Amino acid sequence: MIHNAASGEKDINTQDKNIKLAVHAGFCYGVKRAVETTKKLKAQNPDKEIYVLGELIHNTQVINELKELGIKTVDKLPEGGTGICVIRSHGASYEVFEDIKNKGYELVDLTCPDVKKVQDRAIQLAQEDYFLIILGKEEHPEVVAIMADAQKFAKNKDRVCVAKNLDALKKIEATIKKEPKIGIVIQTTQRIEYLKEVLDYLAPISKELRVINTICASTSLRQNEAKNLAKESDLMIVTGSKKSANTTHLAEILTPLTKTIHIEDDNELDNYKELLQNADNIGITAGASTPDYIINKVIDKIKNISKPA
C-alpha cells in the first residue's frame, strides 16, 4: 500500500498540478495476505496443481499474474483430482468446504478474517431465531457464502434474506412488522451511508432490532479518507476493478462531492485527457484489490499530462 503516514496523504506535485494520493489506497491486509500466500503456496509446491475456487480477488491483472505462475482460477473443481484448493478472500459456504474435502483436495482457507466475522455473526443470529437481513448484493461471492451458511443454521431458511437497497427492504415491510426479532449484518465492503439509511427505516417499524455493523475497518477508513480528499480536489480518480464492490462504492460516494472518474488502469486515462488537463487539484484513491504497480502507472501518466497551451 502506498502511503505517507506523516502527512496523511502522498503529495505528487508537478509544475502545474497538485496531485494527492490517499494513504489507504491499494491492497488491504486481507487481500495482501490472500495474494502473497497463494503465490507462496505455488513456490513451495511447484509440482502440485494449485486451484483457486473463483477469482482470488476482483482484479484482472492479479488473476492473470497468478495464471502465469501456473495457479488456476476455476469455477468448479475437477472430479477426483489432486492438489491444493484455495478458498478466496470472499469466503465460501460450509457445503463448498465439504465438497472440496470430499473430492480429495488439500484445502487452504484464505477467507478474509473480517468476512469470517460476518459469517459467524450471521450464523449466530440465525441460530437465535432472528429474521436475518443481510445488507449487500445477492450475487456477490461474500454474500452468497454468508446467506448459505445462515440458511443452513436457521430453523427456517425463508427467514434469511438479502437487501441490496432500501427499496428491497420496503418490499418486505409487512413481514418485518410481524417479526418479533430482526437481525442485521452487512457486507464488509458496503457504504456506511446505506447502513444508516436502513437503521432510520427499520427502527420505527421493528419490535426488536439487533444490528451488527460488519463493515470492515479498512473499508470505513478508506471511504472517510477519500471523502476528505474529495473536498479539496477538482477531480477524484478511483482506480480498481469495475467488479470490485469496495471500489465501485468509493466512486458512488465521491461522485456527489466532486467530479469523479472510475478507471481500471492507466490506459483508461486517455478517455479523460481534457478533464485531466483542466484539473488543478487531483485526488487519487484505489480499491482494496488494486495492486501498487497499477496505482503507480496511473500517477506517472497523470504527471505527464500538461495543461493545454
CSV table of C-alpha atoms in Angstrom, one decimal:
chain,number,residue,atom,x,y,z
A,1,MET,CA,0.0,0.0,0.0
A,2,ILE,CA,1.4,3.4,-1.0
A,3,HIS,CA,1.2,6.0,1.8
A,4,ASN,CA,2.7,8.9,3.6
A,5,ALA,CA,1.9,8.4,7.3
A,6,ALA,CA,3.2,11.8,8.4
A,7,SER,CA,1.1,14.0,6.2
A,8,GLY,CA,-2.0,11.7,5.9
A,9,GLU,CA,-1.6,11.6,2.1
A,10,LYS,CA,1.1,11.5,-0.5
A,11,ASP,CA,1.7,14.7,-2.4
A,12,ILE,CA,2.9,14.2,-6.0
A,13,ASN,CA,3.2,17.8,-7.3
A,14,THR,CA,4.1,18.7,-10.8
A,15,GLN,CA,4.8,22.2,-12.3
A,16,ASP,CA,1.1,22.9,-12.8
A,17,LYS,CA,-0.8,20.3,-10.8
A,18,ASN,CA,-1.3,19.4,-7.2
A,19,ILE,CA,-1.8,15.6,-7.0
A,20,LYS,CA,-2.6,13.8,-3.8
A,21,LEU,CA,-2.7,10.0,-3.2
A,22,ALA,CA,-4.9,8.7,-0.4
A,23,VAL,CA,-3.0,6.9,2.4
A,24,HIS,CA,-5.2,3.8,2.3
A,25,ALA,CA,-5.1,3.2,-1.5
A,26,GLY,CA,-4.4,-0.3,-2.7
A,27,PHE,CA,-4.3,-3.7,-1.1
A,28,CYS,CA,-5.9,-4.1,2.3
A,29,TYR,CA,-4.4,-6.7,4.7
A,30,GLY,CA,-6.9,-9.4,3.8
A,31,VAL,CA,-6.2,-9.1,0.1
A,32,LYS,CA,-2.5,-8.8,0.6
A,33,ARG,CA,-2.5,-12.0,2.7
A,34,ALA,CA,-4.5,-13.9,0.1
A,35,VAL,CA,-2.3,-12.9,-2.8
A,36,GLU,CA,1.0,-13.4,-1.1
A,37,THR,CA,0.0,-16.8,0.5
A,38,THR,CA,-1.3,-18.2,-2.8
A,39,LYS,CA,2.0,-17.3,-4.6
A,40,LYS,CA,4.0,-18.8,-1.8
A,41,LEU,CA,1.9,-22.0,-2.0
A,42,LYS,CA,2.9,-22.4,-5.6
A,43,ALA,CA,6.6,-21.6,-4.9
A,44,GLN,CA,6.6,-24.2,-2.1
A,45,ASN,CA,4.7,-26.8,-4.1
A,46,PRO,CA,5.9,-26.4,-7.8
A,47,ASP,CA,4.8,-29.9,-8.7
A,48,LYS,CA,1.3,-29.7,-7.3
A,49,GLU,CA,-1.8,-28.2,-9.0
A,50,ILE,CA,-3.0,-25.1,-7.2
A,51,TYR,CA,-6.6,-24.2,-7.8
A,52,VAL,CA,-8.4,-21.1,-6.6
A,53,LEU,CA,-12.2,-21.5,-6.5
A,54,GLY,CA,-13.5,-18.3,-8.1
A,55,GLU,CA,-11.3,-15.2,-8.5
A,56,LEU,CA,-9.0,-14.8,-5.5
A,57,ILE,CA,-9.6,-11.1,-5.6
A,58,HIS,CA,-11.5,-8.9,-8.1
A,59,ASN,CA,-8.6,-7.7,-10.2
A,60,THR,CA,-7.9,-9.0,-13.7
A,61,GLN,CA,-4.2,-8.1,-13.7
A,62,VAL,CA,-3.7,-10.1,-10.5
A,63,ILE,CA,-5.7,-13.1,-11.8
A,64,ASN,CA,-3.5,-13.1,-15.0
A,65,GLU,CA,-0.4,-12.9,-12.9
A,66,LEU,CA,-1.5,-16.0,-10.9
A,67,LYS,CA,-2.2,-17.7,-14.2
A,68,GLU,CA,1.3,-17.0,-15.4
A,69,LEU,CA,2.6,-18.7,-12.2
A,70,GLY,CA,0.6,-21.8,-13.0
A,71,ILE,CA,-2.2,-21.1,-10.5
A,72,LYS,CA,-5.6,-22.0,-11.9
A,73,THR,CA,-8.7,-20.0,-11.3
A,74,VAL,CA,-11.8,-22.3,-11.7
A,75,ASP,CA,-15.5,-22.1,-11.0
A,76,LYS,CA,-15.7,-25.9,-10.5
A,77,LEU,CA,-13.0,-28.3,-9.3
A,78,PRO,CA,-12.2,-31.4,-11.4
A,79,GLU,CA,-13.7,-34.6,-10.0
A,80,GLY,CA,-11.2,-36.9,-8.2
A,81,GLY,CA,-8.3,-34.6,-8.7
A,82,THR,CA,-5.3,-33.9,-6.6
A,83,GLY,CA,-3.5,-30.8,-5.5
A,84,ILE,CA,-4.4,-27.8,-3.4
A,85,CYS,CA,-7.6,-25.8,-3.5
A,86,VAL,CA,-7.6,-22.2,-2.1
A,87,ILE,CA,-10.7,-20.6,-0.7
A,88,ARG,CA,-10.6,-17.0,-1.9
A,89,SER,CA,-10.7,-13.8,0.3
A,90,HIS,CA,-14.5,-13.6,-0.2
A,91,GLY,CA,-15.0,-16.9,1.6
A,92,ALA,CA,-17.2,-19.9,0.9
A,93,SER,CA,-20.1,-21.8,2.5
A,94,TYR,CA,-19.8,-25.0,4.6
A,95,GLU,CA,-21.1,-27.0,1.7
A,96,VAL,CA,-18.3,-25.8,-0.6
A,97,PHE,CA,-15.7,-26.7,2.1
A,98,GLU,CA,-17.1,-30.2,2.4
A,99,ASP,CA,-17.2,-30.6,-1.4
A,100,ILE,CA,-13.5,-29.7,-1.7
A,101,LYS,CA,-12.6,-32.2,1.0
A,102,ASN,CA,-14.8,-35.0,-0.5
A,103,LYS,CA,-13.1,-34.5,-3.8
A,104,GLY,CA,-9.7,-35.2,-2.2
A,105,TYR,CA,-8.1,-31.8,-2.4
A,106,GLU,CA,-5.9,-30.2,0.3
A,107,LEU,CA,-7.8,-27.1,1.4
A,108,VAL,CA,-6.2,-23.8,2.2
A,109,ASP,CA,-8.7,-21.2,3.6
A,110,LEU,CA,-7.7,-17.6,2.8
A,111,THR,CA,-11.1,-16.1,3.7
A,112,CYS,CA,-10.5,-12.5,4.9
A,113,PRO,CA,-10.8,-12.5,8.7
A,114,ASP,CA,-13.3,-9.7,8.5
A,115,VAL,CA,-15.5,-11.8,6.2
A,116,LYS,CA,-15.3,-14.7,8.6
A,117,LYS,CA,-16.7,-12.4,11.3
A,118,VAL,CA,-19.7,-11.6,9.2
A,119,GLN,CA,-20.3,-15.3,8.5
A,120,ASP,CA,-20.1,-16.1,12.3
A,121,ARG,CA,-22.4,-13.3,13.3
A,122,ALA,CA,-25.0,-14.2,10.6
A,123,ILE,CA,-25.0,-17.8,11.8
A,124,GLN,CA,-25.3,-16.7,15.4
A,125,LEU,CA,-28.4,-14.5,14.6
A,126,ALA,CA,-29.9,-17.3,12.6
A,127,GLN,CA,-29.5,-19.8,15.4
A,128,GLU,CA,-31.1,-17.3,17.8
A,129,ASP,CA,-34.1,-17.3,15.5
A,130,TYR,CA,-33.8,-13.7,14.3
A,131,PHE,CA,-35.3,-12.8,11.0
A,132,LEU,CA,-32.0,-12.1,9.3
A,133,ILE,CA,-31.4,-9.4,6.8
A,134,ILE,CA,-28.0,-9.3,5.0
A,135,LEU,CA,-27.3,-5.9,3.6
A,136,GLY,CA,-25.4,-6.3,0.3
A,137,LYS,CA,-25.5,-7.6,-3.2
A,138,GLU,CA,-27.1,-11.0,-3.5
A,139,GLU,CA,-24.8,-12.1,-6.4
A,140,HIS,CA,-21.5,-11.1,-4.6
A,141,PRO,CA,-19.5,-14.1,-3.5
A,142,GLU,CA,-19.1,-12.9,0.0
A,143,VAL,CA,-22.9,-12.5,0.4
A,144,VAL,CA,-23.6,-15.9,-1.3
A,145,ALA,CA,-21.5,-17.6,1.3
A,146,ILE,CA,-23.0,-15.7,4.2
A,147,MET,CA,-26.5,-16.4,3.1
A,148,ALA,CA,-25.8,-20.1,2.5
A,149,ASP,CA,-24.3,-20.6,6.0
A,150,ALA,CA,-27.1,-18.6,7.7
A,151,GLN,CA,-29.8,-20.6,6.0
A,152,LYS,CA,-28.0,-23.9,7.0
A,153,PHE,CA,-28.3,-23.0,10.7
A,154,ALA,CA,-31.7,-21.2,10.6
A,155,LYS,CA,-34.8,-23.1,11.7
A,156,ASN,CA,-36.5,-21.8,8.5
A,157,LYS,CA,-34.3,-20.8,5.6
A,158,ASP,CA,-37.0,-18.4,4.4
A,159,ARG,CA,-36.2,-16.2,7.4
A,160,VAL,CA,-32.9,-15.2,5.9
A,161,CYS,CA,-32.8,-12.7,3.1
A,162,VAL,CA,-30.6,-10.2,1.3
A,163,ALA,CA,-31.4,-6.5,0.7
A,164,LYS,CA,-29.2,-4.6,-1.8
A,165,ASN,CA,-31.0,-1.3,-1.2
A,166,LEU,CA,-33.8,0.4,0.7
A,167,ASP,CA,-36.4,-0.4,-2.0
A,168,ALA,CA,-35.7,-4.1,-1.4
A,169,LEU,CA,-36.5,-3.7,2.3
A,170,LYS,CA,-39.7,-1.8,1.6
A,171,LYS,CA,-41.0,-4.8,-0.4
A,172,ILE,CA,-40.9,-7.0,2.7
A,173,GLU,CA,-42.1,-4.3,5.2
A,174,ALA,CA,-45.2,-6.3,6.1
A,175,THR,CA,-43.0,-9.2,7.1
A,176,ILE,CA,-40.6,-7.0,9.1
A,177,LYS,CA,-43.5,-5.6,11.1
A,178,LYS,CA,-44.8,-9.0,12.0
A,179,GLU,CA,-41.4,-10.5,13.0
A,180,PRO,CA,-40.6,-10.3,16.8
A,181,LYS,CA,-36.9,-10.1,16.2
A,182,ILE,CA,-34.9,-8.6,13.3
A,183,GLY,CA,-31.2,-9.1,12.9
A,184,ILE,CA,-28.9,-7.2,10.6
A,185,VAL,CA,-25.4,-7.9,9.2
A,186,ILE,CA,-23.8,-6.0,6.3
A,187,GLN,CA,-21.4,-7.0,3.6
A,188,THR,CA,-17.9,-5.9,4.6
A,189,THR,CA,-17.4,-3.5,1.7
A,190,GLN,CA,-20.7,-1.7,1.8
A,191,ARG,CA,-21.2,2.0,2.3
A,192,ILE,CA,-21.8,3.2,5.9
A,193,GLU,CA,-24.5,5.6,4.5
A,194,TYR,CA,-26.5,2.5,3.4
A,195,LEU,CA,-26.4,1.1,6.9
A,196,LYS,CA,-27.6,4.4,8.4
A,197,GLU,CA,-30.5,4.6,5.9
A,198,VAL,CA,-31.5,1.1,6.9
A,199,LEU,CA,-31.4,1.9,10.6
A,200,ASP,CA,-33.5,5.0,10.1
A,201,TYR,CA,-36.1,3.0,8.2
A,202,LEU,CA,-36.2,-0.1,10.4
A,203,ALA,CA,-36.1,1.4,13.9
A,204,PRO,CA,-39.7,2.7,13.9
A,205,ILE,CA,-41.2,-0.5,12.4
A,206,SER,CA,-39.3,-3.2,14.3
A,207,LYS,CA,-40.3,-4.8,17.6
A,208,GLU,CA,-36.7,-5.8,18.4
A,209,LEU,CA,-33.8,-4.8,16.2
A,210,ARG,CA,-30.3,-6.1,16.6
A,211,VAL,CA,-27.7,-4.6,14.2
A,212,ILE,CA,-24.2,-5.8,13.9
A,213,ASN,CA,-22.0,-3.4,11.9
A,214,THR,CA,-19.8,-5.7,10.0
A,215,ILE,CA,-18.3,-3.2,7.6
A,216,CYS,CA,-14.6,-3.8,7.9
A,217,ALA,CA,-12.4,-1.1,9.4
A,218,SER,CA,-10.3,-0.8,6.3
A,219,THR,CA,-13.4,0.0,4.2
A,220,SER,CA,-14.6,2.7,6.6
A,221,LEU,CA,-11.2,4.2,6.8
A,222,ARG,CA,-10.8,4.2,3.0
A,223,GLN,CA,-14.2,5.8,2.4
A,224,ASN,CA,-13.8,8.5,5.0
A,225,GLU,CA,-10.3,9.4,3.8
A,226,ALA,CA,-11.4,9.6,0.2
A,227,LYS,CA,-14.3,11.9,1.1
A,228,ASN,CA,-11.9,14.3,2.9
A,229,LEU,CA,-9.6,14.2,-0.1
A,230,ALA,CA,-12.5,14.9,-2.5
A,231,LYS,CA,-13.4,18.2,-0.6
A,232,GLU,CA,-10.0,19.7,-1.7
A,233,SER,CA,-9.9,18.2,-5.2
A,234,ASP,CA,-11.2,19.4,-8.6
A,235,LEU,CA,-11.1,15.8,-9.8
A,236,MET,CA,-11.1,12.4,-8.0
A,237,ILE,CA,-9.7,9.3,-9.7
A,238,VAL,CA,-10.8,5.9,-8.3
A,239,THR,CA,-8.6,3.1,-9.5
A,240,GLY,CA,-9.6,-0.5,-9.5
A,241,SER,CA,-11.8,-3.2,-11.0
A,242,LYS,CA,-15.4,-2.4,-12.0
A,243,LYS,CA,-16.2,-5.8,-10.5
A,244,SER,CA,-14.9,-4.8,-7.1
A,245,ALA,CA,-17.6,-3.8,-4.6
A,246,ASN,CA,-15.5,-1.6,-2.4
A,247,THR,CA,-14.0,0.2,-5.4
A,248,THR,CA,-17.4,0.9,-7.1
A,249,HIS,CA,-18.7,2.1,-3.7
A,250,LEU,CA,-15.8,4.6,-3.5
A,251,ALA,CA,-16.9,6.1,-6.9
A,252,GLU,CA,-20.5,6.2,-5.7
A,253,ILE,CA,-19.6,8.0,-2.5
A,254,LEU,CA,-17.3,10.6,-4.2
A,255,THR,CA,-19.5,11.4,-7.3
A,256,PRO,CA,-21.8,13.8,-5.3
A,257,LEU,CA,-18.8,15.6,-3.7
A,258,THR,CA,-16.7,16.4,-6.8
A,259,LYS,CA,-16.0,15.4,-10.4
A,260,THR,CA,-15.1,11.7,-10.2
A,261,ILE,CA,-13.9,9.1,-12.7
A,262,HIS,CA,-13.5,5.3,-12.1
A,263,ILE,CA,-10.8,3.6,-14.1
A,264,GLU,CA,-9.4,0.1,-14.0
A,265,ASP,CA,-5.9,1.1,-15.2
A,266,ASP,CA,-3.8,4.0,-16.7
A,267,ASN,CA,-4.9,3.1,-20.3
A,268,GLU,CA,-8.4,4.5,-19.5
A,269,LEU,CA,-7.0,7.9,-18.7
A,270,ASP,CA,-6.8,8.5,-22.4
A,271,ASN,CA,-10.5,8.9,-22.4
A,272,TYR,CA,-10.3,11.8,-19.9
A,273,LYS,CA,-7.3,13.8,-21.3
A,274,GLU,CA,-9.1,17.1,-21.4
A,275,LEU,CA,-10.6,16.6,-17.9
A,276,LEU,CA,-7.1,15.9,-16.5
A,277,GLN,CA,-5.5,18.9,-18.3
A,278,ASN,CA,-8.0,21.3,-16.8
A,279,ALA,CA,-7.9,20.0,-13.3
A,280,ASP,CA,-5.5,21.8,-10.8
A,281,ASN,CA,-6.1,19.6,-7.8
A,282,ILE,CA,-6.3,15.9,-8.4
A,283,GLY,CA,-7.0,13.3,-5.7
A,284,ILE,CA,-6.4,9.6,-6.2
A,285,THR,CA,-7.7,6.6,-4.3
A,286,ALA,CA,-7.9,2.9,-5.1
A,287,GLY,CA,-9.9,-0.1,-4.1
A,288,ALA,CA,-8.6,-2.8,-1.7
A,289,SER,CA,-7.8,-5.2,-4.6
A,290,THR,CA,-5.8,-2.7,-6.6
A,291,PRO,CA,-2.0,-3.5,-6.8
A,292,ASP,CA,0.5,-0.7,-6.1
A,293,TYR,CA,2.0,-1.0,-9.6
A,294,ILE,CA,-1.3,-0.1,-11.2
A,295,ILE,CA,-1.7,2.9,-8.9
A,296,ASN,CA,1.9,4.0,-9.8
A,297,LYS,CA,1.2,3.7,-13.5
A,298,VAL,CA,-1.8,6.0,-13.1
A,299,ILE,CA,0.2,8.5,-11.2
A,300,ASP,CA,3.0,8.5,-13.8
A,301,LYS,CA,0.6,9.0,-16.6
A,302,ILE,CA,-1.1,12.0,-14.9
A,303,LYS,CA,2.2,13.6,-14.2
A,304,ASN,CA,3.0,13.6,-17.9
A,305,ILE,CA,-0.3,15.3,-18.8
A,306,SER,CA,0.2,19.0,-19.0
A,307,LYS,CA,-2.3,21.9,-19.2
A,308,PRO,CA,-3.4,22.8,-22.7
A,309,ALA,CA,-1.3,25.6,-24.2
